[in-house]
Short mmCIF file of C-alpha atoms and ligand atoms in Angstrom, two decimals:
data_model
loop_
_atom_site.label_atom_id
_atom_site.label_comp_id
_atom_site.label_asym_id
_atom_site.label_seq_id
_atom_site.Cartn_x
_atom_site.Cartn_y
_atom_site.Cartn_z
CA MET A 1 -9.10 -26.78 21.65
CA LYS A 2 -10.23 -27.54 18.09
CA LYS A 3 -8.06 -28.67 15.56
CA THR A 4 -6.76 -25.83 13.17
CA PRO A 5 -8.73 -26.37 9.88
CA ILE A 6 -5.83 -24.73 7.62
CA SER A 7 -2.38 -25.16 6.99
CA PHE A 8 0.04 -22.09 5.72
CA GLU A 9 2.92 -25.02 4.99
CA ASP A 10 1.31 -26.29 1.66
CA THR A 11 3.68 -24.64 -0.84
CA GLU A 12 2.18 -26.33 -3.55
CA THR A 13 -0.81 -24.18 -3.14
CA ALA A 14 0.86 -21.17 -2.17
CA PHE A 15 2.40 -21.09 -5.45
CA VAL A 16 0.04 -22.62 -7.73
CA SER A 17 -0.09 -19.82 -10.14
CA LYS A 18 3.92 -19.34 -10.20
CA THR A 19 6.02 -20.62 -12.78
CA THR A 20 9.50 -22.00 -11.87
CA ALA A 21 10.97 -19.03 -13.39
CA ASP A 22 8.57 -16.90 -11.13
CA LEU A 23 9.70 -18.63 -8.45
CA ASN A 24 13.18 -18.01 -9.07
CA ARG A 25 12.85 -14.51 -9.59
CA ALA A 26 11.19 -13.92 -6.56
CA TYR A 27 13.81 -15.85 -4.79
CA TRP A 28 16.29 -13.63 -6.21
CA LEU A 29 14.18 -10.46 -5.39
CA PHE A 30 13.87 -11.40 -1.94
CA GLN A 31 17.72 -12.21 -1.37
CA ILE A 32 18.12 -8.58 -2.70
CA LEU A 33 15.59 -7.48 -0.07
CA SER A 34 17.43 -8.96 2.61
CA ILE A 35 20.53 -7.01 2.24
CA ASN A 36 19.50 -4.23 4.76
CA TRP A 37 22.29 -1.64 3.89
CA LEU A 38 21.32 -1.83 0.20
CA VAL A 39 17.55 -1.33 0.94
CA GLN A 40 18.30 1.72 3.43
CA LEU A 41 20.50 3.34 0.82
CA SER A 42 17.63 2.55 -2.15
CA PRO A 43 15.83 5.90 -1.85
CA ALA A 44 19.10 7.92 -2.24
CA VAL A 45 20.28 5.81 -5.14
CA PHE A 46 16.86 5.87 -7.08
CA LYS A 47 16.71 9.58 -6.36
CA PHE A 48 19.75 10.01 -8.27
CA ALA A 49 19.51 7.80 -10.64
CA LEU A 50 16.03 9.59 -12.02
CA TRP A 51 17.83 12.87 -11.69
CA ALA A 52 20.76 11.51 -13.92
CA HIS A 53 18.35 10.10 -16.34
CA LEU A 54 19.98 6.73 -15.67
CA PRO A 55 17.94 3.75 -17.28
CA ILE A 56 16.73 2.28 -14.04
CA LYS A 57 12.84 2.44 -14.67
CA GLY A 58 13.41 -0.95 -17.09
CA ILE A 59 15.23 -2.49 -14.11
CA ILE A 60 12.59 -1.58 -11.40
CA ARG A 61 9.87 -2.80 -13.90
CA ALA A 62 11.50 -6.28 -14.10
CA THR A 63 11.97 -6.47 -10.72
CA ALA A 64 10.25 -5.04 -7.73
CA PHE A 65 7.69 -3.37 -9.66
CA ARG A 66 6.38 -6.61 -11.54
CA HIS A 67 6.60 -8.43 -8.28
CA PHE A 68 4.61 -5.90 -5.96
CA CYS A 69 2.46 -4.01 -8.32
CA GLY A 70 -0.27 -4.98 -11.18
CA GLY A 71 0.60 -2.32 -13.68
CA GLU A 72 0.97 0.99 -14.47
CA SER A 73 -2.70 1.64 -14.99
CA ILE A 74 -5.98 -0.09 -14.28
CA LYS A 75 -6.08 -2.03 -17.53
CA ASP A 76 -2.78 -3.30 -17.09
CA CYS A 77 -4.00 -5.07 -13.88
CA GLN A 78 -6.47 -7.11 -16.25
CA LYS A 79 -3.93 -10.05 -15.97
CA THR A 80 -3.65 -10.04 -12.35
CA ILE A 81 -7.14 -9.84 -11.81
CA GLU A 82 -7.59 -12.79 -13.80
CA SER A 83 -5.16 -14.72 -12.42
CA LEU A 84 -5.98 -14.22 -8.62
CA SER A 85 -9.54 -15.00 -9.22
CA LYS A 86 -9.13 -18.32 -10.89
CA PHE A 87 -8.13 -19.42 -7.05
CA ASN A 88 -11.03 -17.45 -5.64
CA ILE A 89 -9.05 -14.47 -4.45
CA GLY A 90 -10.40 -10.75 -4.91
CA THR A 91 -8.35 -7.98 -6.11
CA ILE A 92 -8.08 -4.54 -4.51
CA LEU A 93 -7.06 -1.83 -7.08
CA ASP A 94 -4.57 0.39 -5.18
CA TYR A 95 -3.57 3.86 -6.93
CA SER A 96 -0.18 3.78 -4.99
CA VAL A 97 0.90 7.18 -5.98
CA GLU A 98 2.33 8.52 -2.85
CA GLY A 99 3.74 12.04 -1.91
CA LYS A 100 2.07 14.17 -4.44
CA GLU A 101 1.40 17.98 -3.08
CA SER A 102 -0.81 19.61 -5.95
CA GLU A 103 -4.10 19.99 -6.53
CA GLU A 104 -4.07 18.48 -10.19
CA ASP A 105 -2.34 15.37 -8.30
CA PHE A 106 -5.29 14.96 -5.66
CA ASP A 107 -7.68 15.54 -8.54
CA ARG A 108 -6.05 12.82 -10.46
CA SER A 109 -6.31 10.74 -7.23
CA LEU A 110 -9.83 11.23 -7.22
CA GLU A 111 -10.20 10.56 -10.78
CA GLN A 112 -8.36 7.19 -10.70
CA THR A 113 -9.91 6.10 -7.36
CA LEU A 114 -13.61 6.66 -8.89
CA SER A 115 -12.19 4.43 -11.86
CA THR A 116 -11.60 1.80 -9.46
CA VAL A 117 -14.86 1.81 -7.84
CA LEU A 118 -16.83 1.95 -11.29
CA ARG A 119 -14.05 -1.15 -12.17
CA ALA A 120 -14.98 -2.78 -9.30
CA LYS A 121 -18.89 -2.62 -9.98
CA GLY A 122 -20.63 -5.83 -10.13
CA ASP A 123 -17.43 -7.52 -10.52
CA SER A 124 -16.97 -10.01 -7.66
CA THR A 125 -13.49 -10.24 -8.69
CA ILE A 126 -12.64 -7.12 -6.98
CA PRO A 127 -14.59 -6.79 -3.81
CA PHE A 128 -13.45 -3.60 -2.36
CA SER A 129 -11.85 -0.01 -3.63
CA VAL A 130 -9.37 1.53 -1.19
CA PHE A 131 -7.83 5.07 -1.05
CA LYS A 132 -5.26 6.89 0.94
CA PRO A 133 -6.47 10.38 2.56
CA SER A 134 -3.13 11.93 1.80
CA GLY A 135 -3.87 11.22 -1.73
CA PHE A 136 -6.54 14.12 -1.74
CA ALA A 137 -4.93 16.70 0.50
CA ARG A 138 -1.33 18.04 1.29
CA ILE A 139 -0.26 16.38 4.33
CA ALA A 140 0.86 19.59 6.10
CA LEU A 141 -2.67 20.84 5.61
CA LEU A 142 -4.24 17.86 7.18
CA GLU A 143 -1.59 17.95 10.37
CA LYS A 144 -2.54 21.54 10.68
CA LYS A 145 -6.47 20.74 10.87
CA ASN A 146 -5.30 17.63 12.99
CA SER A 147 -3.52 19.83 15.33
CA GLY A 148 -6.48 22.31 16.09
CA LYS A 149 -4.65 25.01 14.63
CA LEU A 150 -6.94 27.73 13.11
CA LEU A 151 -6.79 27.41 9.23
CA SER A 152 -6.58 30.52 7.00
CA ILE A 153 -9.28 31.26 4.25
CA GLU A 154 -7.19 29.75 1.69
CA GLU A 155 -6.28 26.51 3.61
CA GLN A 156 -10.26 26.40 4.71
CA GLU A 157 -10.79 26.34 0.92
CA GLU A 158 -8.44 23.72 0.61
CA TYR A 159 -9.76 21.59 3.31
CA SER A 160 -13.15 21.69 1.77
CA ARG A 161 -11.83 20.61 -1.23
CA PHE A 162 -10.24 17.34 0.57
CA TYR A 163 -13.44 17.07 2.31
CA LYS A 164 -15.21 17.12 -1.10
CA ARG A 165 -13.35 14.46 -2.51
CA VAL A 166 -13.52 12.01 0.30
CA SER A 167 -17.35 12.40 0.28
CA THR A 168 -17.74 12.10 -3.27
CA ILE A 169 -15.77 8.94 -3.23
CA CYS A 170 -17.56 7.73 -0.56
CA GLU A 171 -20.91 8.49 -2.18
CA ALA A 172 -19.72 6.77 -5.47
CA ALA A 173 -18.81 3.43 -3.33
CA PHE A 174 -22.29 3.37 -1.90
CA ASN A 175 -24.27 4.32 -5.18
CA ASN A 176 -22.25 1.60 -6.88
CA ASN A 177 -22.32 -1.08 -4.08
CA VAL A 178 -18.44 -1.08 -3.76
CA PRO A 179 -17.35 -1.31 -0.07
CA ILE A 180 -14.25 0.74 0.35
CA TYR A 181 -11.25 0.72 2.64
CA ILE A 182 -9.89 4.07 4.25
CA ASP A 183 -6.08 3.50 4.75
CA ALA A 184 -4.56 4.75 7.67
CA GLU A 185 -1.37 6.89 8.03
CA GLU A 186 0.45 9.01 10.28
CA THR A 187 -1.13 9.79 13.86
CA TRP A 188 -0.68 13.36 13.16
CA ILE A 189 -3.41 13.22 10.52
CA GLN A 190 -5.53 10.53 11.86
CA ASP A 191 -7.73 12.17 13.81
CA VAL A 192 -9.18 14.12 10.99
CA VAL A 193 -9.58 11.10 9.12
CA ASP A 194 -11.06 8.96 11.87
CA GLU A 195 -13.43 11.70 12.01
CA ILE A 196 -14.73 11.73 8.40
CA ALA A 197 -14.57 7.96 7.97
CA THR A 198 -17.11 7.74 11.23
CA GLU A 199 -19.29 10.47 9.50
CA MET A 200 -19.17 8.43 6.23
CA MET A 201 -20.35 5.45 8.01
CA MET A 202 -22.98 6.90 9.72
CA LYS A 203 -24.22 8.07 6.35
CA PHE A 204 -23.61 5.11 4.46
CA ASN A 205 -23.34 2.07 6.27
CA GLY A 206 -26.87 1.90 7.49
CA LYS A 207 -27.75 -1.45 5.54
CA LYS A 208 -24.31 -2.86 5.77
CA ALA A 209 -20.50 -1.67 5.79
CA ILE A 210 -19.66 0.22 2.66
CA ILE A 211 -16.96 2.59 4.33
CA TYR A 212 -14.19 0.71 6.43
CA ASN A 213 -12.00 2.65 8.86
CA THR A 214 -8.27 1.16 9.21
CA LEU A 215 -7.03 0.87 12.89
CA GLN A 216 -3.29 0.20 13.29
CA MET A 217 -2.83 -1.65 16.15
CA TYR A 218 0.44 -0.63 17.15
CA ARG A 219 -0.60 2.43 18.55
CA HIS A 220 -1.28 1.85 22.22
CA ASP A 221 -4.64 3.80 22.22
CA ARG A 222 -6.59 1.42 19.60
CA ILE A 223 -8.53 -0.77 21.48
CA SER A 224 -10.23 1.82 23.55
CA PHE A 225 -10.92 3.60 20.08
CA LEU A 226 -12.26 0.36 18.67
CA LYS A 227 -14.72 -0.01 21.80
CA LYS A 228 -15.74 3.49 21.42
CA SER A 229 -16.41 2.87 17.75
CA ILE A 230 -18.30 -0.01 18.19
CA GLU A 231 -20.51 1.88 21.03
CA HIS A 232 -20.92 4.78 18.85
CA ALA A 233 -22.01 2.45 15.94
CA ARG A 234 -24.52 0.54 18.34
CA SER A 235 -26.29 3.55 19.54
CA ASN A 236 -26.45 5.48 16.10
CA ASN A 237 -27.52 2.59 14.43
CA TYR A 238 -24.74 1.85 11.83
CA PHE A 239 -22.21 -0.99 10.88
CA LEU A 240 -18.88 -0.54 11.76
CA GLY A 241 -16.36 -1.45 8.81
CA VAL A 242 -12.68 -2.08 10.48
CA LYS A 243 -9.62 -2.96 8.36
CA LEU A 244 -7.17 -4.00 11.24
CA VAL A 245 -3.44 -3.74 10.49
CA ARG A 246 -0.52 -3.58 12.58
CA GLY A 247 0.82 -0.20 11.02
CA ALA A 248 3.43 0.70 8.68
CA TYR A 249 5.00 3.69 9.87
CA MET A 250 6.35 2.60 13.05
CA GLU A 251 10.28 4.34 12.79
CA LYS A 252 8.56 7.76 11.37
CA GLU A 253 6.07 7.38 14.25
CA ARG A 254 8.99 7.05 16.91
CA ALA A 255 11.25 9.22 15.29
CA ARG A 256 8.87 12.44 15.33
CA ALA A 257 7.95 11.81 18.95
CA LYS A 258 11.57 12.04 20.09
CA LEU A 259 12.22 14.90 17.82
CA LEU A 260 9.05 16.80 19.22
CA LYS A 261 9.87 15.32 22.75
CA TYR A 262 6.05 13.89 23.20
CA PRO A 263 5.26 10.51 24.17
CA SER A 264 5.43 7.99 21.34
CA PRO A 265 1.74 6.71 20.35
CA ILE A 266 3.37 3.36 19.34
CA GLN A 267 3.88 0.23 21.46
CA ASP A 268 7.25 -0.53 23.25
CA SER A 269 7.20 -4.11 21.89
CA LYS A 270 6.33 -6.25 18.96
CA GLU A 271 4.71 -8.43 21.59
CA LYS A 272 2.36 -5.61 22.80
CA THR A 273 1.67 -4.79 19.24
CA ASP A 274 0.67 -8.45 18.73
CA ASN A 275 -1.54 -8.59 21.73
CA ASP A 276 -3.48 -5.78 20.61
CA TYR A 277 -4.00 -6.86 17.02
CA ASP A 278 -5.41 -10.43 18.46
CA ALA A 279 -7.60 -8.51 21.01
CA ALA A 280 -8.69 -6.25 18.02
CA LEU A 281 -9.72 -8.96 16.30
CA LYS A 282 -11.34 -10.78 18.76
CA ILE A 283 -13.53 -7.72 20.04
CA SER A 284 -14.76 -6.93 16.32
CA PHE A 285 -15.70 -10.57 16.25
CA GLU A 286 -17.79 -10.77 19.45
CA ASN A 287 -19.37 -7.71 17.76
CA LEU A 288 -19.99 -9.53 14.67
CA ASP A 289 -23.72 -8.47 14.28
CA ILE A 290 -22.68 -4.80 13.73
CA THR A 291 -18.76 -5.25 12.44
CA TYR A 292 -17.57 -6.04 9.25
CA ILE A 293 -13.72 -7.08 9.90
CA CYS A 294 -11.08 -7.18 7.55
CA ALA A 295 -7.81 -8.98 8.70
CA GLY A 296 -5.26 -7.18 7.12
CA THR A 297 -2.11 -8.99 7.88
CA HIS A 298 0.84 -11.33 6.87
CA ASN A 299 0.79 -12.89 10.49
CA GLU A 300 0.04 -16.27 10.55
CA ASN A 301 -0.86 -16.46 13.89
CA SER A 302 -3.54 -13.85 14.18
CA CYS A 303 -4.88 -15.25 10.88
CA LEU A 304 -4.93 -18.72 12.70
CA MET A 305 -6.60 -16.91 15.67
CA LEU A 306 -9.45 -15.49 13.59
CA ILE A 307 -9.79 -18.63 11.75
CA ARG A 308 -10.11 -20.83 15.37
CA LEU A 309 -12.67 -18.12 16.73
CA MET A 310 -14.86 -18.92 13.30
CA ALA A 311 -14.59 -22.30 13.89
CA GLU A 312 -15.58 -22.39 17.32
CA ASN A 313 -18.48 -20.61 16.69
CA ASN A 314 -19.57 -22.31 13.78
CA ILE A 315 -19.03 -19.25 11.38
CA PRO A 316 -18.88 -20.14 7.77
CA ASN A 317 -15.76 -19.45 6.18
CA ASP A 318 -16.98 -17.28 3.50
CA HIS A 319 -19.38 -15.02 6.29
CA GLU A 320 -20.07 -11.85 4.44
CA HIS A 321 -18.81 -9.81 7.36
CA ILE A 322 -14.99 -11.51 7.34
CA TRP A 323 -12.29 -10.59 4.89
CA PHE A 324 -8.61 -11.67 5.00
CA SER A 325 -6.09 -9.65 2.88
CA GLN A 326 -2.33 -9.38 2.14
CA LEU A 327 -0.38 -7.31 -0.22
CA TYR A 328 0.27 -8.53 -3.57
CA GLY A 329 3.80 -9.94 -3.85
CA MET A 330 3.72 -10.90 -0.44
CA SER A 331 2.59 -13.93 1.89
CA ASP A 332 0.91 -16.24 -1.10
CA HIS A 333 1.24 -19.03 1.59
CA ILE A 334 -1.47 -17.43 3.68
CA THR A 335 -3.59 -15.85 0.91
CA PHE A 336 -3.61 -18.95 -1.34
CA ASN A 337 -4.14 -21.43 1.52
CA LEU A 338 -6.97 -19.70 2.76
CA ALA A 339 -8.81 -18.99 -0.53
CA LYS A 340 -8.55 -22.88 -0.97
CA GLU A 341 -10.33 -23.49 2.25
CA LYS A 342 -13.09 -20.70 0.95
CA TYR A 343 -12.45 -17.94 3.19
CA SER A 344 -13.01 -14.67 1.65
CA THR A 345 -9.71 -13.54 0.64
CA SER A 346 -8.03 -10.80 -1.55
CA LYS A 347 -4.90 -8.90 -2.27
CA TYR A 348 -4.12 -5.17 -2.44
CA VAL A 349 -2.71 -4.85 -6.00
CA PRO A 350 -0.98 -1.56 -6.41
CA TYR A 351 -0.74 0.24 -9.54
CA GLY A 352 0.40 3.39 -11.08
CA PRO A 353 3.21 5.08 -13.01
CA ILE A 354 6.26 3.36 -11.95
CA THR A 355 8.44 6.39 -10.89
CA SER A 356 5.37 7.69 -8.99
CA VAL A 357 4.74 4.43 -7.14
CA LEU A 358 8.46 4.08 -6.22
CA PRO A 359 7.74 5.43 -2.68
CA TYR A 360 5.28 2.34 -2.21
CA LEU A 361 8.09 0.15 -3.47
CA ILE A 362 10.66 1.52 -1.02
CA ARG A 363 8.42 1.14 1.77
CA ARG A 364 7.75 -2.60 0.84
CA ALA A 365 11.56 -3.12 0.39
CA GLN A 366 12.15 -1.33 3.88
CA GLU A 367 9.44 -3.17 5.62
CA ASN A 368 10.77 -6.67 3.99
CA THR A 369 14.11 -5.87 5.66
CA SER A 370 12.81 -4.20 9.12
CA VAL A 371 10.11 -7.07 9.51
CA LYS A 372 12.10 -9.73 11.49
CA GLY A 373 11.41 -13.29 9.56
CA GLN A 374 9.23 -11.88 6.85
CA THR A 375 11.97 -12.19 4.26
CA GLY A 376 13.18 -15.28 5.79
CA ARG A 377 10.08 -16.84 5.75
CA GLU A 378 9.36 -15.87 1.74
CA LEU A 379 12.87 -17.50 0.92
CA SER A 380 12.51 -20.40 3.01
CA LEU A 381 8.84 -21.23 1.63
CA ILE A 382 10.20 -20.34 -1.91
CA ASN A 383 12.95 -23.12 -1.48
CA ILE A 384 10.69 -25.75 -0.24
CA GLU A 385 8.31 -25.29 -3.29
CA LYS A 386 11.79 -25.29 -5.62
CA ILE A 387 12.77 -28.49 -3.91
CA ARG A 388 9.17 -30.00 -3.87
CA ARG A 389 8.87 -29.22 -7.91
CA LYS A 390 12.13 -30.81 -8.54
CA ASN A 391 11.50 -34.01 -6.76
CA GLU A 392 7.99 -34.18 -8.38
CA SER A 393 9.76 -33.85 -11.53
CA LEU A 394 12.17 -36.57 -10.82
CA GLY A 395 9.41 -38.96 -9.66
CA LYS A 396 10.28 -39.05 -6.22
C1 FAD B 401 -4.33 -5.80 3.43
C2 FAD B 401 -3.36 -4.67 3.90
C3 FAD B 401 -3.83 -3.53 4.28
C4 FAD B 401 -2.76 -2.55 4.58
N1 FAD B 401 -3.18 -1.03 4.96
C5 FAD B 401 -2.26 -0.33 5.96
C6 FAD B 401 -2.90 0.94 6.59
O1 FAD B 401 -4.16 1.43 5.73
N2 FAD B 401 -2.54 1.57 7.05
C7 FAD B 401 -0.86 1.06 7.53
O2 FAD B 401 -0.21 1.91 8.43
N3 FAD B 401 -0.46 -0.16 7.21
C8 FAD B 401 -1.29 -1.01 6.55
N4 FAD B 401 -0.98 -2.10 6.40
C9 FAD B 401 0.75 -2.71 6.24
C10 FAD B 401 0.66 -3.10 7.76
O3 FAD B 401 0.08 -2.28 8.98
C11 FAD B 401 1.75 -3.80 8.42
O4 FAD B 401 2.83 -3.05 8.17
C12 FAD B 401 2.33 -4.98 7.32
O5 FAD B 401 1.09 -6.05 7.28
C13 FAD B 401 3.08 -5.94 8.84
O6 FAD B 401 2.39 -6.49 9.76
P1 FAD B 401 1.82 -7.80 9.94
O7 FAD B 401 0.43 -7.90 10.75
O8 FAD B 401 1.61 -8.40 8.15
O9 FAD B 401 2.92 -8.65 10.44
P2 FAD B 401 3.96 -8.99 11.57
O10 FAD B 401 5.24 -8.99 10.66
O11 FAD B 401 3.50 -9.60 12.35
O12 FAD B 401 4.17 -7.57 12.00
C14 FAD B 401 5.09 -6.57 11.71
C15 FAD B 401 4.40 -5.17 12.40
O13 FAD B 401 4.62 -5.02 13.84
C16 FAD B 401 4.70 -3.96 14.28
N5 FAD B 401 6.18 -4.06 14.96
C17 FAD B 401 7.44 -4.69 14.33
N6 FAD B 401 8.02 -4.58 15.43
C18 FAD B 401 7.73 -3.56 16.61
C19 FAD B 401 8.11 -3.43 17.64
N7 FAD B 401 9.18 -3.21 18.27
N8 FAD B 401 7.28 -2.32 18.74
C20 FAD B 401 5.95 -2.38 18.25
N9 FAD B 401 5.26 -3.16 17.04
C21 FAD B 401 6.14 -3.51 15.99
C22 FAD B 401 4.74 -3.05 13.07
O14 FAD B 401 3.71 -2.42 12.82
C23 FAD B 401 5.21 -3.72 12.09
O15 FAD B 401 4.83 -3.60 10.84
C24 FAD B 401 -1.70 -3.01 5.45
C25 FAD B 401 -1.19 -4.36 5.30
C26 FAD B 401 -2.46 -5.02 4.89
C27 FAD B 401 -1.87 -6.66 4.52
#
């Protein structure tokens, strides 16, 4: 086997953009996130504190928000965009307001996402845009449509407005030459999303991938879905954009399947998810003539596997069809080391009003406690870097 041409152990590169004060703050934050019971309690605590008008916004702003988000508006994110671009890392502005239910909120989401596309236009420091389908319609509506149940006249109109929002944003992405990721969410709305994503790809991906669908490889049906998608793209002459992730809603998916007594769509072990994730990368890579891949992962082995495939097949590190992406505030050791070696690399940078971004922050916090080893890995790398800096200052 060829030598792996990268190391994720280089903490000097990983934290080059962080001052020692930043590192200390991150260390403290990840230590809090490792306290499982505290994180599990946090949704109730935040809800109560907001209801009681306790001054928690300032605390959130100075801690988790500062670490995981770019700011409250696109303008606020400018410093982050510049700081990442200095190290050859692209920003993906992610309007992360979740759980909204009103038409005004959905229009605001559309307006914000359109602004991110316009902000990205012609700017290589913002290589992609992104949106969540549930930002454009009520989950209950998408769920009903997904189940095949007949929609009432009002619901049909509501669904048409959802469809219009998605097609407006995809058209804007195409007209402004800004590729866009469609995030994946719960299985009970995903067929609808897959269908629209495919339609948009057929319409806008004739010359290159502008629209990317997302595949969650914790689902045991996604390898066959990927193969079918590739066949479909081949026979209909369009490029297939795929963002490959493991999936963020595992507990919720399992709980619902149990409650409603249907077989869980989720793999029954982490190992199976890992195997399918790597298999999906491999299959997509073997079809690179028509696929565009985003490896959206903090998993070092999966990144290394893709890197190895690229090296063994003489694919340049910055090949236009292959991107790596991590979430802002997580796994800088992967992002910064990849970017240093000229792999095309980006960070999802969430933004939005603090109270509206809370569900996103809670998910990050819960992920960092429930994902085995993630917080431990962050803490140990920060620690290594702190020691390295101390020794350097002592001339050791
Ligand atoms: C750029 C980017 C974009 C993303 N976009 C989306 C998106 O659109 N939709 C979405 O759902 N998520 C998205 N995510 C989140 C992603 O799905 C994962 O939750 C997160 O990245 C952790 O997985 P990992 O590959 O980074 O790392 P790892 O730590 O290797 O894997 C953790 C993941 O493995 C899976 N897993 C853990 N335990 C088990 C188990 N017992 N059985 C089966 N599977 C298990 C879960 O999916 C868990 O999140 C995105 C992540 C990134 C970095």
